[in-house]
mmCIF file with all atom_site columns, C-alpha atoms in Angstrom:
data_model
loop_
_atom_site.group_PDB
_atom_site.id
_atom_site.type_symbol
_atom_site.label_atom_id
_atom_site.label_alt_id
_atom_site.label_comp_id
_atom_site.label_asym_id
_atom_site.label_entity_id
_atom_site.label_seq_id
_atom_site.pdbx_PDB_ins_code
_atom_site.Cartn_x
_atom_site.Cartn_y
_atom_site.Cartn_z
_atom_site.occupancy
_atom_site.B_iso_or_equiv
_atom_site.pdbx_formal_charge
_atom_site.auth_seq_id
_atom_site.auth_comp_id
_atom_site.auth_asym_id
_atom_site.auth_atom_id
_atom_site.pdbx_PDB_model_num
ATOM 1   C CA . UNK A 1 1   ? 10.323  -26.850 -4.580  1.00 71.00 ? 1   UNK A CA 1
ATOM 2   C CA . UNK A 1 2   ? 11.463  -28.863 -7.882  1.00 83.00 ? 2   UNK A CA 1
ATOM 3   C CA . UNK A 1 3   ? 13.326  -26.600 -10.327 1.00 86.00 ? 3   UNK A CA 1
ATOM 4   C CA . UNK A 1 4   ? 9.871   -25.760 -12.888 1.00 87.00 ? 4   UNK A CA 1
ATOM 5   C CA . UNK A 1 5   ? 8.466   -24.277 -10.064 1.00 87.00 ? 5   UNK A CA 1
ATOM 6   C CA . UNK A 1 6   ? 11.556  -22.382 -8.650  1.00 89.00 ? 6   UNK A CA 1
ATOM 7   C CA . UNK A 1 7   ? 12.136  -20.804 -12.057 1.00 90.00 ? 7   UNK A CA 1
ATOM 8   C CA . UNK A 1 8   ? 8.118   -19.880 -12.531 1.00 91.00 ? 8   UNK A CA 1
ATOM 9   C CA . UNK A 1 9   ? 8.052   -18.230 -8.569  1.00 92.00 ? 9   UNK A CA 1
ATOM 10  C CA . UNK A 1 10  ? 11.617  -16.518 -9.975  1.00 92.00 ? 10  UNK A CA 1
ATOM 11  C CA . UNK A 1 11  ? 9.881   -14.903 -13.243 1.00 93.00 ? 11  UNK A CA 1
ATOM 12  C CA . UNK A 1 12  ? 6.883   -13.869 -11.044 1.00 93.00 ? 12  UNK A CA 1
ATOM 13  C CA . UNK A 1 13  ? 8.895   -11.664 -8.781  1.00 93.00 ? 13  UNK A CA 1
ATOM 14  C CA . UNK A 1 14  ? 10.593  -10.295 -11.491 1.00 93.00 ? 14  UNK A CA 1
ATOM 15  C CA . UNK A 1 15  ? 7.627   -9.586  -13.540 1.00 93.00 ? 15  UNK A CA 1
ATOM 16  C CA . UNK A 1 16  ? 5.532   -8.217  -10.508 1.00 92.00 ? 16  UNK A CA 1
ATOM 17  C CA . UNK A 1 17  ? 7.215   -7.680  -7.747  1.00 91.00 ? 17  UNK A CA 1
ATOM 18  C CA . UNK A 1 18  ? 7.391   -3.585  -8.426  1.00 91.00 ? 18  UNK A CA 1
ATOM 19  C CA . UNK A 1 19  ? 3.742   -3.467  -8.645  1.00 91.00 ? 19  UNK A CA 1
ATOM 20  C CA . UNK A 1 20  ? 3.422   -5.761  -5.120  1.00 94.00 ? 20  UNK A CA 1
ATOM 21  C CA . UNK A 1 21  ? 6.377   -3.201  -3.591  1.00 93.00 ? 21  UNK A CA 1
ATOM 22  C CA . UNK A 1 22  ? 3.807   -0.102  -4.496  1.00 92.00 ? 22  UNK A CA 1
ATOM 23  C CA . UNK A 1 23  ? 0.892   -1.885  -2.788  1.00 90.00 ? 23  UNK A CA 1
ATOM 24  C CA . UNK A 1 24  ? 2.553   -2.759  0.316   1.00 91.00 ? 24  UNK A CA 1
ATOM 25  C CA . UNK A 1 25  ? 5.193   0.669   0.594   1.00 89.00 ? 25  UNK A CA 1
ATOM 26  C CA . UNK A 1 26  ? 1.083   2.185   0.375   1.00 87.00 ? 26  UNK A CA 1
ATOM 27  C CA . UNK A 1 27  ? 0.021   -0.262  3.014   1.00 87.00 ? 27  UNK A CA 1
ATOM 28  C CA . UNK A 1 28  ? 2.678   0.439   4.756   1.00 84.00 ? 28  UNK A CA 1
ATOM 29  C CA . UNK A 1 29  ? 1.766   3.914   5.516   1.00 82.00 ? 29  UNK A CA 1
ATOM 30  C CA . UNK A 1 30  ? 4.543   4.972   2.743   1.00 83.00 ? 30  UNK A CA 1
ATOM 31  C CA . UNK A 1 31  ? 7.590   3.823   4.905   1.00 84.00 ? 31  UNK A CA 1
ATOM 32  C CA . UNK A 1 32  ? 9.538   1.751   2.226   1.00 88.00 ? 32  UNK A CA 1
ATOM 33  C CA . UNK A 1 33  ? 11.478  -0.237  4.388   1.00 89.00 ? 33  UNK A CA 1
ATOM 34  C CA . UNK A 1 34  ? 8.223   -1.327  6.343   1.00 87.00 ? 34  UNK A CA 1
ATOM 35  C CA . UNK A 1 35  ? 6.966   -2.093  2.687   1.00 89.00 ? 35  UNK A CA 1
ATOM 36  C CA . UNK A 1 36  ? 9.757   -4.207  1.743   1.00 92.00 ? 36  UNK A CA 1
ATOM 37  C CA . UNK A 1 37  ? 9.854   -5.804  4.609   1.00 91.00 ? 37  UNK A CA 1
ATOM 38  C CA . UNK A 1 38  ? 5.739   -6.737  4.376   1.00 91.00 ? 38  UNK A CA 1
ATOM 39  C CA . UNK A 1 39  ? 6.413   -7.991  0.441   1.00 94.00 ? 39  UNK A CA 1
ATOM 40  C CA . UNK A 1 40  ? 9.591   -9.925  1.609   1.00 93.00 ? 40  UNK A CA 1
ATOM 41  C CA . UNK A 1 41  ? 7.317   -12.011 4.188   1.00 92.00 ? 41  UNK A CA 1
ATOM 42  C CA . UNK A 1 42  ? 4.647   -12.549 1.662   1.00 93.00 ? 42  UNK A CA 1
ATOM 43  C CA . UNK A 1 43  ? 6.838   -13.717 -1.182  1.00 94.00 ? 43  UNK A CA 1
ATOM 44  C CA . UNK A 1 44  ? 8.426   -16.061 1.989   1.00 93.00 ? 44  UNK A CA 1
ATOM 45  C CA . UNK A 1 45  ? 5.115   -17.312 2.710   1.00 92.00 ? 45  UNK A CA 1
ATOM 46  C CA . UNK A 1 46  ? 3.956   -17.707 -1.093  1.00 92.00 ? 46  UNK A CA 1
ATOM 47  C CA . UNK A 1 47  ? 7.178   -19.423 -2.090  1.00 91.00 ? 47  UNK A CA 1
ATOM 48  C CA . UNK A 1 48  ? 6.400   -22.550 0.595   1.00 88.00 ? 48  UNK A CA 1
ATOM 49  C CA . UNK A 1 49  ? 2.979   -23.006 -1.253  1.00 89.00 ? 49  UNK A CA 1
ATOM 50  C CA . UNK A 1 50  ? 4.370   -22.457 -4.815  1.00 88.00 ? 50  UNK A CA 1
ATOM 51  C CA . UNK A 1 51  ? 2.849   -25.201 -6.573  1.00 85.00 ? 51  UNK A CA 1
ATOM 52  C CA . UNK A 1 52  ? -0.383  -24.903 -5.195  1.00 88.00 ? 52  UNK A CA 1
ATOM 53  C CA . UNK A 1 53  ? -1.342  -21.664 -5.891  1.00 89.00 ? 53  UNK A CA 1
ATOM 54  C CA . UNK A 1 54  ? -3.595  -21.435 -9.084  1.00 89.00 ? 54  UNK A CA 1
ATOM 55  C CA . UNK A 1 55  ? -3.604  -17.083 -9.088  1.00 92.00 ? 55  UNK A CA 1
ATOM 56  C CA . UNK A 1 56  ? 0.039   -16.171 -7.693  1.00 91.00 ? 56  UNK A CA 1
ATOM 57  C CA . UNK A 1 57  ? -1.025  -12.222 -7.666  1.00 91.00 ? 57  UNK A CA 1
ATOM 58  C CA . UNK A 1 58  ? -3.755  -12.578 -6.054  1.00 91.00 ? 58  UNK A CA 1
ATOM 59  C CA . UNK A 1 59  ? -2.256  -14.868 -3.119  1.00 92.00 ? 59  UNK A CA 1
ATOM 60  C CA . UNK A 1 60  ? 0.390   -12.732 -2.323  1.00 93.00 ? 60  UNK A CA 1
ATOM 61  C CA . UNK A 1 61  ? -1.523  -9.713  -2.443  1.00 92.00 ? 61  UNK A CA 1
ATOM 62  C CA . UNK A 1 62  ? -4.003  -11.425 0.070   1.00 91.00 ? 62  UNK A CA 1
ATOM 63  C CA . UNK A 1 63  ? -0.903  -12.154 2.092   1.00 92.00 ? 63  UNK A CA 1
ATOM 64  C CA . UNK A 1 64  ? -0.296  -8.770  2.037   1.00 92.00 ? 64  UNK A CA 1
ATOM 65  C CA . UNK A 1 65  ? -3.640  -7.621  2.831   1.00 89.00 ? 65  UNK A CA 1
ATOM 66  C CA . UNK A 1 66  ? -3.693  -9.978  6.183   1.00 88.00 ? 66  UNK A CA 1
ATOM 67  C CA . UNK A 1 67  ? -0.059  -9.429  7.223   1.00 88.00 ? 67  UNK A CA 1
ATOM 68  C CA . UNK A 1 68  ? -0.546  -5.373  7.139   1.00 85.00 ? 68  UNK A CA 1
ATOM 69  C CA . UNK A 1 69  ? -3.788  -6.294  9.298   1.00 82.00 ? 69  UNK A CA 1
ATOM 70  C CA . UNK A 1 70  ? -2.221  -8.393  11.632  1.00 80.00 ? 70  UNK A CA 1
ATOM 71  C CA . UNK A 1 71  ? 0.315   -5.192  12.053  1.00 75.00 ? 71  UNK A CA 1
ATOM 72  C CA . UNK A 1 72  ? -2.260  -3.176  13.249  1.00 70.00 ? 72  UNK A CA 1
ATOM 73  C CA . UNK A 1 73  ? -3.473  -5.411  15.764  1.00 70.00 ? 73  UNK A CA 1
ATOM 74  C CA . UNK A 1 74  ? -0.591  -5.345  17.389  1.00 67.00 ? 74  UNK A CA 1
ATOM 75  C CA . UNK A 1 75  ? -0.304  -3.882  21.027  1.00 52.00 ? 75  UNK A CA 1
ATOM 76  C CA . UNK A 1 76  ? 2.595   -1.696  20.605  1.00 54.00 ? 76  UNK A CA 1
ATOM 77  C CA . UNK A 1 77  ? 2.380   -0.208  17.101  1.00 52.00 ? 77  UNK A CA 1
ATOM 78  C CA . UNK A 1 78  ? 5.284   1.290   15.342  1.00 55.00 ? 78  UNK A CA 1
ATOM 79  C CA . UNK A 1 79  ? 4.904   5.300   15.269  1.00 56.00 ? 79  UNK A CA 1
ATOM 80  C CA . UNK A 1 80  ? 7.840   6.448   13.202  1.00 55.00 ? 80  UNK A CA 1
ATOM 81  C CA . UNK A 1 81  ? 8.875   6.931   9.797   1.00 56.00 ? 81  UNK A CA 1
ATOM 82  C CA . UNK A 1 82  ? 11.845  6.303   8.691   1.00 60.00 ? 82  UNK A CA 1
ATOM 83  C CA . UNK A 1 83  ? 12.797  7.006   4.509   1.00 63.00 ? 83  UNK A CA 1
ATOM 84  C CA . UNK A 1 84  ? 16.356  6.716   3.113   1.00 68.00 ? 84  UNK A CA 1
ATOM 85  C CA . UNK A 1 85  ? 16.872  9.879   2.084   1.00 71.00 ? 85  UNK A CA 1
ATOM 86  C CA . UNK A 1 86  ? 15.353  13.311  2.132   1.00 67.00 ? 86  UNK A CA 1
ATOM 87  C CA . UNK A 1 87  ? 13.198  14.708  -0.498  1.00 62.00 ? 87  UNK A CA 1
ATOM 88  C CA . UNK A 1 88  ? 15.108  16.369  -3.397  1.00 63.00 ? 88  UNK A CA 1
ATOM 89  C CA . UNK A 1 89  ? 14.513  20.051  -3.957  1.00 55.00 ? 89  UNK A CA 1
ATOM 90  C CA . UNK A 1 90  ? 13.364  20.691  -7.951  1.00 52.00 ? 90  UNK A CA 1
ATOM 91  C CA . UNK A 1 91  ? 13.905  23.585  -9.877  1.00 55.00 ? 91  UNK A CA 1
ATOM 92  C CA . UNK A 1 92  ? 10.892  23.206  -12.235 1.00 56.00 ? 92  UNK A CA 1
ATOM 93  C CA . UNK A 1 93  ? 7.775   25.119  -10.436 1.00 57.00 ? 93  UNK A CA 1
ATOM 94  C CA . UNK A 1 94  ? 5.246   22.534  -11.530 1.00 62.00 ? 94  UNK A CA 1
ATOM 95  C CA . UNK A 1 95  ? 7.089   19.489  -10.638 1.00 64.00 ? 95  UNK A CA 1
ATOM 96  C CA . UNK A 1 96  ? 7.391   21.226  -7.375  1.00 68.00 ? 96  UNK A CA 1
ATOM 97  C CA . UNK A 1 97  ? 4.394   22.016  -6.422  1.00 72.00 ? 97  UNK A CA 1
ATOM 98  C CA . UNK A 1 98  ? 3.222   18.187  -7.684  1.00 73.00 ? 98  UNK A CA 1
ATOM 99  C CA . UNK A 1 99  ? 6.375   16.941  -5.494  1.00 76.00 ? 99  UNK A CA 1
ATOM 100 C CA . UNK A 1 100 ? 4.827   19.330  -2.504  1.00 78.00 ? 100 UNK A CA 1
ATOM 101 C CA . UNK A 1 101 ? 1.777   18.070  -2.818  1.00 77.00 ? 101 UNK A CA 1
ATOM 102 C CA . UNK A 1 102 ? 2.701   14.668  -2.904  1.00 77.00 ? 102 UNK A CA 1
ATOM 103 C CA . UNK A 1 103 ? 4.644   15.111  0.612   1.00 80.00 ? 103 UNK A CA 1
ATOM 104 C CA . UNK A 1 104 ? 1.626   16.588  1.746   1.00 80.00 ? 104 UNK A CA 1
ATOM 105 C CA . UNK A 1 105 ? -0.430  13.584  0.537   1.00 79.00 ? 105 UNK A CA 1
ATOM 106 C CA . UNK A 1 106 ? 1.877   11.399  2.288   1.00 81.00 ? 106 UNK A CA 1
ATOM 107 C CA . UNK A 1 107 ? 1.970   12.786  5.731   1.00 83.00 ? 107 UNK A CA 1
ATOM 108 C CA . UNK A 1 108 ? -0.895  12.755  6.002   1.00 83.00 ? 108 UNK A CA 1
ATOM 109 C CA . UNK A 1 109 ? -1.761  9.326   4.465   1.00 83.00 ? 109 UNK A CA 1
ATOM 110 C CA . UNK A 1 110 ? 0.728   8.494   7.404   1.00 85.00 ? 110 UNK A CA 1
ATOM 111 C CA . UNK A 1 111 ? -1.054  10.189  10.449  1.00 87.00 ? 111 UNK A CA 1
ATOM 112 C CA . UNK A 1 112 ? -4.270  8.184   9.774   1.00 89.00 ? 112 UNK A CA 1
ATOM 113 C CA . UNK A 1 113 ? -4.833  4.697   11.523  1.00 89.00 ? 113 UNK A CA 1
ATOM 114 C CA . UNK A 1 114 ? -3.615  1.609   9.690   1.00 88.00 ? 114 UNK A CA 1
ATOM 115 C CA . UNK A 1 115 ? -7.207  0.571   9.622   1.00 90.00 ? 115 UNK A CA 1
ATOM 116 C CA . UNK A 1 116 ? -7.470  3.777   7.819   1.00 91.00 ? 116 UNK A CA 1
ATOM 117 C CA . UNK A 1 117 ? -4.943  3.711   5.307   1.00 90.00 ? 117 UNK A CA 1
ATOM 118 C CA . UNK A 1 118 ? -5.520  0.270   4.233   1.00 90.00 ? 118 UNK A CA 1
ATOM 119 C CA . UNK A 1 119 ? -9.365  1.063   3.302   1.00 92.00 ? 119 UNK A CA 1
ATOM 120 C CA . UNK A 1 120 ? -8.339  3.741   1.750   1.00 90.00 ? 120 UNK A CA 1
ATOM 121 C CA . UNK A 1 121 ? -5.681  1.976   0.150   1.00 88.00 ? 121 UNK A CA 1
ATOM 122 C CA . UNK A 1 122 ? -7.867  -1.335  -1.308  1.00 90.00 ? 122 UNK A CA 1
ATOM 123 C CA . UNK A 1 123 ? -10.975 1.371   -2.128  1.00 91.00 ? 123 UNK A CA 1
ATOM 124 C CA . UNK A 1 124 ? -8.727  3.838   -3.902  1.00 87.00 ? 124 UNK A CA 1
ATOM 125 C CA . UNK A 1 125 ? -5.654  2.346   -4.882  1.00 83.00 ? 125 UNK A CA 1
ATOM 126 C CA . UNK A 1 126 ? -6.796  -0.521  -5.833  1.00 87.00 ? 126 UNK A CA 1
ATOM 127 C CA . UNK A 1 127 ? -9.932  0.254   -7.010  1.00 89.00 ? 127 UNK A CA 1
ATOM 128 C CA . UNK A 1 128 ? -11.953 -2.521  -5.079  1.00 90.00 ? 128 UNK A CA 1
ATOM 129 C CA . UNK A 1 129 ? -15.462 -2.619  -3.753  1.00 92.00 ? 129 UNK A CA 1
ATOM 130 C CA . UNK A 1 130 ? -16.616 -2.345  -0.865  1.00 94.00 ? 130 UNK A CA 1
ATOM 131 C CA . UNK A 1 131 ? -17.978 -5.741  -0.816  1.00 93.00 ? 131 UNK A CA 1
ATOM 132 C CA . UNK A 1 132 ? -14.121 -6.914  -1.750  1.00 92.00 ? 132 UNK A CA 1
ATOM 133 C CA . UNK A 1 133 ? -12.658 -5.444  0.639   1.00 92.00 ? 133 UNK A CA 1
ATOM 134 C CA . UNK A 1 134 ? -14.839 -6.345  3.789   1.00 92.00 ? 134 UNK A CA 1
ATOM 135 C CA . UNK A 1 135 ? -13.981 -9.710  2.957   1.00 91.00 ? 135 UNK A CA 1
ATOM 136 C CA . UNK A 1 136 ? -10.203 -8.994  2.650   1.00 88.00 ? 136 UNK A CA 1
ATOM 137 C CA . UNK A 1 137 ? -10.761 -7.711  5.924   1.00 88.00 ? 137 UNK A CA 1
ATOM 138 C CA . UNK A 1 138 ? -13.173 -9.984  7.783   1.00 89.00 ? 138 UNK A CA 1
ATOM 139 C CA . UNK A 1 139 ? -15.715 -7.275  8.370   1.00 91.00 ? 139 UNK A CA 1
ATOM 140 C CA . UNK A 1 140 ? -18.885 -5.953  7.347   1.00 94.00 ? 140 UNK A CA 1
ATOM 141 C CA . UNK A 1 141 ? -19.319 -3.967  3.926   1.00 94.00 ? 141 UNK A CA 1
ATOM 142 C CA . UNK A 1 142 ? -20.871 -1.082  6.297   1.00 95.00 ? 142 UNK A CA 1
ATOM 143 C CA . UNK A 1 143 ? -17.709 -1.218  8.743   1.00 94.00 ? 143 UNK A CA 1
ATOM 144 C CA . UNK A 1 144 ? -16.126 -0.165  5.825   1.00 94.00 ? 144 UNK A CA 1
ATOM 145 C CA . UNK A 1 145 ? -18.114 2.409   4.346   1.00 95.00 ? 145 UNK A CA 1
ATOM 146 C CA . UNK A 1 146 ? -18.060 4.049   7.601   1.00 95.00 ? 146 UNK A CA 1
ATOM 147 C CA . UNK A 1 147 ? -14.259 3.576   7.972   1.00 94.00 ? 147 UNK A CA 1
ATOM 148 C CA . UNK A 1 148 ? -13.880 5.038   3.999   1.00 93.00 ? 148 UNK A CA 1
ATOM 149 C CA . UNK A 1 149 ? -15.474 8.074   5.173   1.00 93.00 ? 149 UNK A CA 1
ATOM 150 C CA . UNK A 1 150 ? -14.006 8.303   8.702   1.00 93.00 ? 150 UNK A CA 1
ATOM 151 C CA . UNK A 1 151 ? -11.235 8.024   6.664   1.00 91.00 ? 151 UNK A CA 1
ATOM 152 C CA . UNK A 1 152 ? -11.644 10.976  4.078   1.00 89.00 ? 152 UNK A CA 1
ATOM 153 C CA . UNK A 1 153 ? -12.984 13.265  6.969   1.00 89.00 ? 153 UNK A CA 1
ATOM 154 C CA . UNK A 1 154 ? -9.775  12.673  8.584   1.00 91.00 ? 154 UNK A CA 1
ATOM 155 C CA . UNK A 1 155 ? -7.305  13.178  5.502   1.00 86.00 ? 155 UNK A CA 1
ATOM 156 C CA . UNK A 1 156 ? -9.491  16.122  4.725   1.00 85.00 ? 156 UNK A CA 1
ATOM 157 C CA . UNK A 1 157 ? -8.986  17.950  8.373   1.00 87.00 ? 157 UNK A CA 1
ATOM 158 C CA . UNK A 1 158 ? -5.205  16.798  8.077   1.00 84.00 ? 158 UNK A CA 1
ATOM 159 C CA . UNK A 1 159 ? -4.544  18.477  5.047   1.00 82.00 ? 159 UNK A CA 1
ATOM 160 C CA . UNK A 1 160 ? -7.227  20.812  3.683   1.00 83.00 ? 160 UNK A CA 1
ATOM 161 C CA . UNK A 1 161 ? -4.426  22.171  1.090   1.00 77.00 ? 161 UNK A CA 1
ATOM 162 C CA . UNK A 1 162 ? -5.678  18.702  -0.630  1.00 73.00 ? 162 UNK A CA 1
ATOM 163 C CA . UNK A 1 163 ? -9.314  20.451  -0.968  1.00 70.00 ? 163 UNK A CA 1
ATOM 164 C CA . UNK A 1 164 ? -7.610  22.846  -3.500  1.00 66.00 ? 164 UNK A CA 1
ATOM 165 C CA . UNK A 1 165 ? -6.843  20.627  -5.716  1.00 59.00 ? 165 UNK A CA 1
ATOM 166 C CA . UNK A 1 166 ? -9.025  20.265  -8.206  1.00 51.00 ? 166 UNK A CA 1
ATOM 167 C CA . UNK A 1 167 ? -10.401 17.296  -10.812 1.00 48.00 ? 167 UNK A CA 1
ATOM 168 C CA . UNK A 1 168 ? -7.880  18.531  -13.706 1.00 47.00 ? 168 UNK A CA 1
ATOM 169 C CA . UNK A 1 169 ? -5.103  19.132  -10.916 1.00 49.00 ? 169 UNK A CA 1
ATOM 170 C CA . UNK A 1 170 ? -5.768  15.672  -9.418  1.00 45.00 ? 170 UNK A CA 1
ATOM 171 C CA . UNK A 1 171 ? -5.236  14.102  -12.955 1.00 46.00 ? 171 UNK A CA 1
ATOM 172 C CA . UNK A 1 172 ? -2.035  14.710  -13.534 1.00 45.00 ? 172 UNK A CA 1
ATOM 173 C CA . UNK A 1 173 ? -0.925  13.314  -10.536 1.00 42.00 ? 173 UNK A CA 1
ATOM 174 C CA . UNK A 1 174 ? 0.762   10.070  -10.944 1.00 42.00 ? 174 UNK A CA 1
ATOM 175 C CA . UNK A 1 175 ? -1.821  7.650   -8.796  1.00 44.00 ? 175 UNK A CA 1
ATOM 176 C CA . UNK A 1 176 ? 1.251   5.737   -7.551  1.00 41.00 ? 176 UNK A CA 1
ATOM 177 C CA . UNK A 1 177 ? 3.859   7.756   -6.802  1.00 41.00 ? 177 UNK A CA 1
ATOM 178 C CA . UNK A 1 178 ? 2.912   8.216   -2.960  1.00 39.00 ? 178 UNK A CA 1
ATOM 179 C CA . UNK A 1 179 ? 5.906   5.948   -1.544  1.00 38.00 ? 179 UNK A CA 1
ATOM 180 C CA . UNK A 1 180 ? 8.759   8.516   -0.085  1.00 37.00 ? 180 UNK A CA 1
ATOM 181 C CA . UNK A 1 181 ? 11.218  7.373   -2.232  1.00 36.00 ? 181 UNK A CA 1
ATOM 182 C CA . UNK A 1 182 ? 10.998  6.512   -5.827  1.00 35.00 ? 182 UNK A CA 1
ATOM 183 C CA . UNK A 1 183 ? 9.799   2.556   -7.020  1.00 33.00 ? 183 UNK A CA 1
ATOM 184 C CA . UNK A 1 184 ? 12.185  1.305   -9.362  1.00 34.00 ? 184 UNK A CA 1
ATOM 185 C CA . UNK A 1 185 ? 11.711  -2.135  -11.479 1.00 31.00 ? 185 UNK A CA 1
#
C-alpha cells in the first residue's frame, strides 16, 4: 500500500470506525470484544484491497455482514458472553428504568440465533429492505421475512416487559446504545 492510500484507509477508520464498532458489537450479539474482534478482521481484510475499493463503507460493512455469517455456520458456536465490566447502578429513576430496559433488550437480543439477530439487525438497525438484505445474505427475500418474524415472535416471548413499552417510550430510547458497554469515538 503506497503512502496516499495508507493515509486515506487511516482517516477512514478514524472517521467511521465507531459507527462500524456499533454495527458489528450489534452483530455480534452485543458482546464487544466479539465485535471488535469482527471489525478488526474486516478492516484487515479491507486494508489488502485498499486501492480498489470505490465505496470503503460499504465494503467493510459487507465484510462484516459475511464474516458474522460465516460465524454462525460454524459447528461449535460460541455460547457465552463475556462484557468488561458490570452495569453501573444510576440514581436517576428514568435513566434507570431506560438502562433496565436496555439490559433487558440485550439479553434477549443475545438468546436469539445469530441468524436471528443479524436480520433483525440489517432490517432494524440498519434500516434495510428486505430485498437488501437477502442478498447480503444469499437467501430468498421470503427466508427473510419469515426469519424477521420468527425473529420478533421470539424477542417478544423472551421479554414481554418489551410489549409495555410504548411508541412515545420507544422514542426516547437511544436506537444504538444496545452494546453492553458504552461506544466511544
Amino acid at each position: 500500500m503506497d503512502a496516499d492510500a495508507q493515509e486515506s484507509f487511516r482517516e477512514f477508520v478514524a472517521n467511521r470506525s465507531s459507527a462500524l464498532l456499533k454495527t458489528a458489537v450489534l452483530l455480534s450479539g452485543g458482546d464487544r470484544h466479539a465485535g471488535e474482534d469482527l471489525l478488526q478482521n474486516a478492516l484487515i481484510k479491507a486494508a489488502g484491497r485498499w486501492h480498489r475499493i470505490d465505496e470503503p463503507e460499504a465494503y467493510v460493512r459487507q465484510i462484516l455482514y459475511r464474516q458474522q455469517i460465516s460465524r454462525w455456520r460454524l459447528k461449535w458456536p460460541r455460547r457465552e458472553l463475556s462484557v468488561a465490566e458490570p452495569p453501573e447502578t444510576g440514581a436517576d429513576p428514568d435513566a434507570s428504568s431506560a438502562a433496565e430496559l436496555r439490559l433487558v433488550m440485550r439479553q434477549a437480543l443475545s438468546r436469539l440465533t445469530a441468524r436471528q439477530r443479524t436480520v433483525l439487525v440489517l432490517r432494524y438497525f440498519e434500516d434495510l429492505p428486505e430485498a437488501e438484505v437477502a442478498q447480503l445474505l444469499g437467501c430468498s427475500v421470503g427466508t427473510v421475512r419469515s426469519t424477521t418474524h420468527r425473529s420478533l415472535a421470539r424477542l417478544r416471548s423472551l421479554a414481554p416487559e418489551l410489549a409495555a413499552l410504548g411508541p412515545a417510550k420507544a422514542e426516547q430510547l437511544p436506537s444504538h446504545d444496545y452494546s453492553p458497554v458504552e461506544v466511544r469515538s
